[in-house]
mmCIF file of C-alpha atoms and ligand atoms in Angstrom:
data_model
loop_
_atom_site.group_PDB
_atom_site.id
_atom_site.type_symbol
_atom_site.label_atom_id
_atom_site.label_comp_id
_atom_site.label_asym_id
_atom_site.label_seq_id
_atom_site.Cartn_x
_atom_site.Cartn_y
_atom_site.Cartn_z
ATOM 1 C CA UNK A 1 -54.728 -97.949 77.447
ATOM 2 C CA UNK A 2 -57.145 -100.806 77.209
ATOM 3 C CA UNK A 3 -57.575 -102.540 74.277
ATOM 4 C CA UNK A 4 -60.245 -105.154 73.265
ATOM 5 C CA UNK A 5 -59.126 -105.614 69.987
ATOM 6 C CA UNK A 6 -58.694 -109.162 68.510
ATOM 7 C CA UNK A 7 -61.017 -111.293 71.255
ATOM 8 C CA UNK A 8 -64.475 -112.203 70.098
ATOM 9 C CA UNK A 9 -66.881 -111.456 72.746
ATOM 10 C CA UNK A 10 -69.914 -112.781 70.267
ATOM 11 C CA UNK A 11 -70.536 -116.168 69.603
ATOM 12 C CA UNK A 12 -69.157 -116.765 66.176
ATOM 13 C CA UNK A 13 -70.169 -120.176 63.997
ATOM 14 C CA UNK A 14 -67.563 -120.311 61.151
ATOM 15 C CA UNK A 15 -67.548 -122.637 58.801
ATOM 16 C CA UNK A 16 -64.201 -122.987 56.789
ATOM 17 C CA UNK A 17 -65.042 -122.301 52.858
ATOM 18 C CA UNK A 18 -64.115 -120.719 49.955
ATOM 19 C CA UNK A 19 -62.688 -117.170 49.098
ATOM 20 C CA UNK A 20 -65.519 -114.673 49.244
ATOM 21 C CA UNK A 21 -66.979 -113.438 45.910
ATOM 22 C CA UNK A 22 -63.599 -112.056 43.940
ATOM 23 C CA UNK A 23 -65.468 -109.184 42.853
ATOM 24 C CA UNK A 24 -66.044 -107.887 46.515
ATOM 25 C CA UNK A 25 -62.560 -109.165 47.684
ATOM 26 C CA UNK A 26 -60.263 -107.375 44.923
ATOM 27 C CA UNK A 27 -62.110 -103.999 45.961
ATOM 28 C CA UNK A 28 -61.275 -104.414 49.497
ATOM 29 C CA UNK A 29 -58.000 -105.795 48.706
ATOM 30 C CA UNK A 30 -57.634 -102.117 46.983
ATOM 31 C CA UNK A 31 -58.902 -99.855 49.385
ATOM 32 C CA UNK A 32 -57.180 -101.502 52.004
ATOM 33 C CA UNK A 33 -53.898 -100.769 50.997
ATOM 34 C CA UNK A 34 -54.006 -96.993 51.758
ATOM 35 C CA UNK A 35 -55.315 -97.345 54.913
ATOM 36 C CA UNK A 36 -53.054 -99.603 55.548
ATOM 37 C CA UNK A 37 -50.066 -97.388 54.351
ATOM 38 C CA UNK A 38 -51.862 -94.948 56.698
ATOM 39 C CA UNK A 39 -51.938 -97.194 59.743
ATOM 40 C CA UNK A 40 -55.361 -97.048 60.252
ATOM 41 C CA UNK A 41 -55.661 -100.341 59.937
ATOM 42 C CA UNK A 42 -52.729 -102.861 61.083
ATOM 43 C CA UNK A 43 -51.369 -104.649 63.823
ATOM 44 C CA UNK A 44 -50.321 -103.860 67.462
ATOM 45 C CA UNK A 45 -46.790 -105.630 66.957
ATOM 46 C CA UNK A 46 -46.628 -105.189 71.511
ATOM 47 C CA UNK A 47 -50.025 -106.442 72.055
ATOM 48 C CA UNK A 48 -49.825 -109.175 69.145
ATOM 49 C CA UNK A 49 -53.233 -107.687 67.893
ATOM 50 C CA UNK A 50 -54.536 -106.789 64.738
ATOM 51 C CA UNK A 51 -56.820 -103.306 65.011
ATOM 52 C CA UNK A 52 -59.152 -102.183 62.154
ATOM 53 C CA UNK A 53 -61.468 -104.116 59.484
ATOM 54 C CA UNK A 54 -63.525 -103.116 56.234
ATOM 55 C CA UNK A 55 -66.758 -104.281 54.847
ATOM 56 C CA UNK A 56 -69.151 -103.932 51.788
ATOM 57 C CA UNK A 57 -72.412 -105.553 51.971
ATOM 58 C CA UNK A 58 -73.131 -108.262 50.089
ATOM 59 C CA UNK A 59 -75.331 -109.380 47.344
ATOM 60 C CA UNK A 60 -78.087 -110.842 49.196
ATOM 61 C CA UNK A 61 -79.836 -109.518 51.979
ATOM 62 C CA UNK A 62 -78.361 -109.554 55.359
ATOM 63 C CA UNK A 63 -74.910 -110.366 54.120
ATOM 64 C CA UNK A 64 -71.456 -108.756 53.945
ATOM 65 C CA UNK A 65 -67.437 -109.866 53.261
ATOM 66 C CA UNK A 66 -64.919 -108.346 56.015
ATOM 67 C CA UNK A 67 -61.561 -108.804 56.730
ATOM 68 C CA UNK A 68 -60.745 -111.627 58.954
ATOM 69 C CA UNK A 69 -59.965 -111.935 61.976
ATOM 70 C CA UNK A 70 -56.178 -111.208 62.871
ATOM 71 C CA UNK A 71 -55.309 -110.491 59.628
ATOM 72 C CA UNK A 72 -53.696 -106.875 60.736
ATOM 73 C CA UNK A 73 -50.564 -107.168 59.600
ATOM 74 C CA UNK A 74 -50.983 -108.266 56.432
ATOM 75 C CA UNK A 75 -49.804 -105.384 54.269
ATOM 76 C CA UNK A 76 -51.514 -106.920 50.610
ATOM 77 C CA UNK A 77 -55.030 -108.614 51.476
ATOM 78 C CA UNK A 78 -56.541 -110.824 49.073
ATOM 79 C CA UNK A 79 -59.560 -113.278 48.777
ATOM 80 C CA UNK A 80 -57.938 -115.022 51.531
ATOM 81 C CA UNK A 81 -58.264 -113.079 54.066
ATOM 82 C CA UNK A 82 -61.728 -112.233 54.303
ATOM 83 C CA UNK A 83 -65.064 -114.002 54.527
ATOM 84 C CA UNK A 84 -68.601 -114.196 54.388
ATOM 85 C CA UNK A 85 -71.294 -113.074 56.726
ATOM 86 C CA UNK A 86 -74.312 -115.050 56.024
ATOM 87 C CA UNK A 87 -76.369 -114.345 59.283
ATOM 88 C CA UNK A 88 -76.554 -112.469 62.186
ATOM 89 C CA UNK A 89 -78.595 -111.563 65.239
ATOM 90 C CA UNK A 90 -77.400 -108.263 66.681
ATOM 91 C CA UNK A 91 -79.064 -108.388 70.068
ATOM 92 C CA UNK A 92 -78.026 -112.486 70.294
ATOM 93 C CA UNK A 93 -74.771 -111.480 69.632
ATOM 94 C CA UNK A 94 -74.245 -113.799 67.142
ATOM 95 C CA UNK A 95 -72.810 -114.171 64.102
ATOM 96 C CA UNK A 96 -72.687 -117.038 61.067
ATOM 97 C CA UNK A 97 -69.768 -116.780 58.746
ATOM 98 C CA UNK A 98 -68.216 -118.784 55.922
ATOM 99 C CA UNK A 99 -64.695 -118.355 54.185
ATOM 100 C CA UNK A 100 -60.509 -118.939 54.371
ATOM 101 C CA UNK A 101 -60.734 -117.014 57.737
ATOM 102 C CA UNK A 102 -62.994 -116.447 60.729
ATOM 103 C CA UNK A 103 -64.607 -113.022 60.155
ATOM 104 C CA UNK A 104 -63.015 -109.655 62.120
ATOM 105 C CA UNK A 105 -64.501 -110.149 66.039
ATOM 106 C CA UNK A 106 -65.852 -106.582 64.959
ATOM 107 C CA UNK A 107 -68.633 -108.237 62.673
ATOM 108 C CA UNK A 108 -71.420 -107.556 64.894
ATOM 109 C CA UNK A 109 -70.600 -103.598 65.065
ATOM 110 C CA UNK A 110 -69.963 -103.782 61.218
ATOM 111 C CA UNK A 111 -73.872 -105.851 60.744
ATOM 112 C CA UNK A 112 -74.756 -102.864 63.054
ATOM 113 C CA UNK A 113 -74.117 -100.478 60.824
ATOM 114 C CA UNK A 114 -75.929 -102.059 57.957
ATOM 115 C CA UNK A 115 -78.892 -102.410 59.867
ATOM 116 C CA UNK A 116 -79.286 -98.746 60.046
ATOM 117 C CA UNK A 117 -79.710 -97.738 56.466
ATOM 118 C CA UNK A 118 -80.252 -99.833 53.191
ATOM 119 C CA UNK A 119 -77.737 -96.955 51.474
ATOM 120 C CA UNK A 120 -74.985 -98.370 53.859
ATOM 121 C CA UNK A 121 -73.078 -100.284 51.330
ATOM 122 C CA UNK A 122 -69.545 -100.142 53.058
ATOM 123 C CA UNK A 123 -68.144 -99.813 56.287
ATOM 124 C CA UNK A 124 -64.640 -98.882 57.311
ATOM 125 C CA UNK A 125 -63.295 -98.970 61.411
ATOM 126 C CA UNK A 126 -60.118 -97.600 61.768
ATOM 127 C CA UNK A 127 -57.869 -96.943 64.643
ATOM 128 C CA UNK A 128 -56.017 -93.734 65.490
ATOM 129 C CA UNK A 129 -54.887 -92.119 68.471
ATOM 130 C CA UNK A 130 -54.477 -89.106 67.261
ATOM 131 C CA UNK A 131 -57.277 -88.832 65.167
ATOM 132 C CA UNK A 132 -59.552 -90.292 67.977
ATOM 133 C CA UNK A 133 -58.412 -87.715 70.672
ATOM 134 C CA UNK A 134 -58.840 -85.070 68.300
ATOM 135 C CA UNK A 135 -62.452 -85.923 67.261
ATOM 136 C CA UNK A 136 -64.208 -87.327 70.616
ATOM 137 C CA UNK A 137 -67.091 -85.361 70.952
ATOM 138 C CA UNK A 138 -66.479 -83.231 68.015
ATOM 139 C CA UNK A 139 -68.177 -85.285 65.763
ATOM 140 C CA UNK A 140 -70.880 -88.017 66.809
ATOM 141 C CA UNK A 141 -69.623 -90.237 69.996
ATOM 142 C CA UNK A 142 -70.928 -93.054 71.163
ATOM 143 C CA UNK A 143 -71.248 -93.322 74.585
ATOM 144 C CA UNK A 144 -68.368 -93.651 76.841
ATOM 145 C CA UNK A 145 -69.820 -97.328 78.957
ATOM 146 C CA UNK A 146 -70.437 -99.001 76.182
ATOM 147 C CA UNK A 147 -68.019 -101.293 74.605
ATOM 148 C CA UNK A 148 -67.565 -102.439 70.983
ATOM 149 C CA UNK A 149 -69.021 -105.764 69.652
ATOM 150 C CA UNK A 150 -71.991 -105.524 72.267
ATOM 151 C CA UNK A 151 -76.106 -104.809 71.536
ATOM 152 C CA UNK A 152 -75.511 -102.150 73.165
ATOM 153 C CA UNK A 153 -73.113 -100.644 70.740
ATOM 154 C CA UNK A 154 -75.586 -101.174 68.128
ATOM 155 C CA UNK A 155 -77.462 -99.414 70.053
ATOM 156 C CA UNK A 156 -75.485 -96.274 70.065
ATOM 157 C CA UNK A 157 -75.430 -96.299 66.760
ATOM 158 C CA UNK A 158 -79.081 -95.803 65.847
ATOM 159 C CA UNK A 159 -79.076 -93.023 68.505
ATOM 160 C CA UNK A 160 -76.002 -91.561 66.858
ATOM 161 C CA UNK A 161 -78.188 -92.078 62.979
ATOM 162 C CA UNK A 162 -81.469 -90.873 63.815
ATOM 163 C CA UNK A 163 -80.163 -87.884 66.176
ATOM 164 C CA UNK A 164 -76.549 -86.739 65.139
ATOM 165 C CA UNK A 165 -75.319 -85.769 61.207
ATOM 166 C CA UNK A 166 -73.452 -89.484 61.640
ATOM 167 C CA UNK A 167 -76.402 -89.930 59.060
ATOM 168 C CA UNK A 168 -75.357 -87.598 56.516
ATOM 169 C CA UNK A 169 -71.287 -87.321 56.969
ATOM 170 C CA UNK A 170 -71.269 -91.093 58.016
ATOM 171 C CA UNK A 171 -68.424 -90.646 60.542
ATOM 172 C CA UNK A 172 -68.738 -91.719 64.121
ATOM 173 C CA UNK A 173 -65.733 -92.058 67.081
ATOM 174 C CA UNK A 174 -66.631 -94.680 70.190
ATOM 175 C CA UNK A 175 -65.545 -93.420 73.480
ATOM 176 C CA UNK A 176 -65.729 -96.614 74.819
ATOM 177 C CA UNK A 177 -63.304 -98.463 72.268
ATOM 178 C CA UNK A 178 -60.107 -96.437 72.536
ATOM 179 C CA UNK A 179 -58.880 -95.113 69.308
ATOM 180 C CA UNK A 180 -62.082 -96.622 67.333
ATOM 181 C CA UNK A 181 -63.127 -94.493 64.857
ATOM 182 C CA UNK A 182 -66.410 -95.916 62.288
ATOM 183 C CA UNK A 183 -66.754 -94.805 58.621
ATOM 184 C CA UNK A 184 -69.847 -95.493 56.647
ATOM 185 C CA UNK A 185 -70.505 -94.888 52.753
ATOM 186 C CA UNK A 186 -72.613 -95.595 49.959
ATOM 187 C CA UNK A 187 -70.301 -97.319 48.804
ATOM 188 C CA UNK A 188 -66.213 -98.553 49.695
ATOM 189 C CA UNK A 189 -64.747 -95.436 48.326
ATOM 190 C CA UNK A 190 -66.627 -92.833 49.839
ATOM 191 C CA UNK A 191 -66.328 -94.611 53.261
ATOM 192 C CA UNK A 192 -62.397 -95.135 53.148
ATOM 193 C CA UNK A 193 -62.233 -91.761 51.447
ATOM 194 C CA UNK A 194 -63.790 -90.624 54.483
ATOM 195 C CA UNK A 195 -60.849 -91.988 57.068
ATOM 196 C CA UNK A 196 -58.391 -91.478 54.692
ATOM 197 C CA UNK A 197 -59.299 -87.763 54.213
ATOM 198 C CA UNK A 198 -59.555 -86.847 58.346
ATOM 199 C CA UNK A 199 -55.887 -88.738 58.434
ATOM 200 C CA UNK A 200 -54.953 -86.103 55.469
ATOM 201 C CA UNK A 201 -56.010 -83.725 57.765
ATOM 202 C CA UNK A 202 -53.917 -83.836 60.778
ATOM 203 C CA UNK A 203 -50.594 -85.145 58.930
HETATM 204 ZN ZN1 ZN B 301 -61.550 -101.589 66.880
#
């Protein structure tokens, strides 16, 4: 098993700040919870990793609040524990962030995401064995050489959006990022609802 999780391959300029907007923070304080409880999100106590991260975008263009980084086993998130993306350049692989913590070293998949469609408000990556063996290639895939956190991977995903139904049930699994499974929604409910329901599913 090969996991990437927790090192940030993009060049990351944080700058140490205060708690994200509350508003933002308390609503993915909430919704993390059950995904915690679910383990799609948490920490790989053997590795000493933390796997999975949440999103909403943020009030001005270009911007969003995610988890932090290695803050996976944290069971009760709150405005600590996530910060501000202010910029980003997807094929520089680079990302500007402000807050308590460095933002998730998923942030560039995440701004991804939110490049694809302006009715991406939230995005939810999860981790699950068994949910990720039982979905490769069943629903949209990205390509098997091509890592998370990489232009390429952004890549992928506009494939996946303009060619797949990753653009109307806003679930996607990355064969090249064991276990990674991506959930996009209008909004932070309907994207965890949408992990949270395939978990339902195979319990
Ligand atoms: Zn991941």
């Amino acid at each position: 098993m090969t996991i990437d999780e927790g090192y940030i391959k993009y060049a990351s300029d944080w700058t140490r700040g205060p708690a994200p907007d509350p508003a933002a923070t308390d609503l993915l304080s909430r919704w993390r919870r059950p995904l915690y409880a679910a383990a799609l999100v948490g920490h790989y106590d053997d590795l000493g990793v933390g796997y999975g991260n949440i999103s909403v975008r943020g009030a001005q263009d270009g911007q969003f609040i995610i988890s932090g980084t290695q803050t996976g086993q944290i069971a009760d998130t709150s405005g600590a524990h996530y910060c501000l993306v202010t910029s980003y350049d997807v094929e520089a692989n680079r990302v500007a962030c402000t807050g308590p913590v460095e933002a998730s070293s998923e942030s560039l998949t995440h701004a991804a995401l939110y490049e694809l469609d302006p009715n991406i408000g939230a995005v939810v990556h999860v981790h699950s064995h068994p949910l990720w063996t039982k979905l490769l290639h069943r629903v949209p895939t990205t390509a098997e050489n091509v890592a998370y956190g990489t232009p390429e991977m952004a890549r992928e995903f506009v494939r996946l959006f303009r060619d797949t139904e990753f653009c109307t049930q806003g679930i996607a699994v990355m064969a090249g990022h064991e276990d990674g499974i991506v959930c996009v929604g209008a909004n932070l409910e309907q994207a965890a609802n949408r992990a949270l329901r395939m978990q339902h599913e195979i319990e």
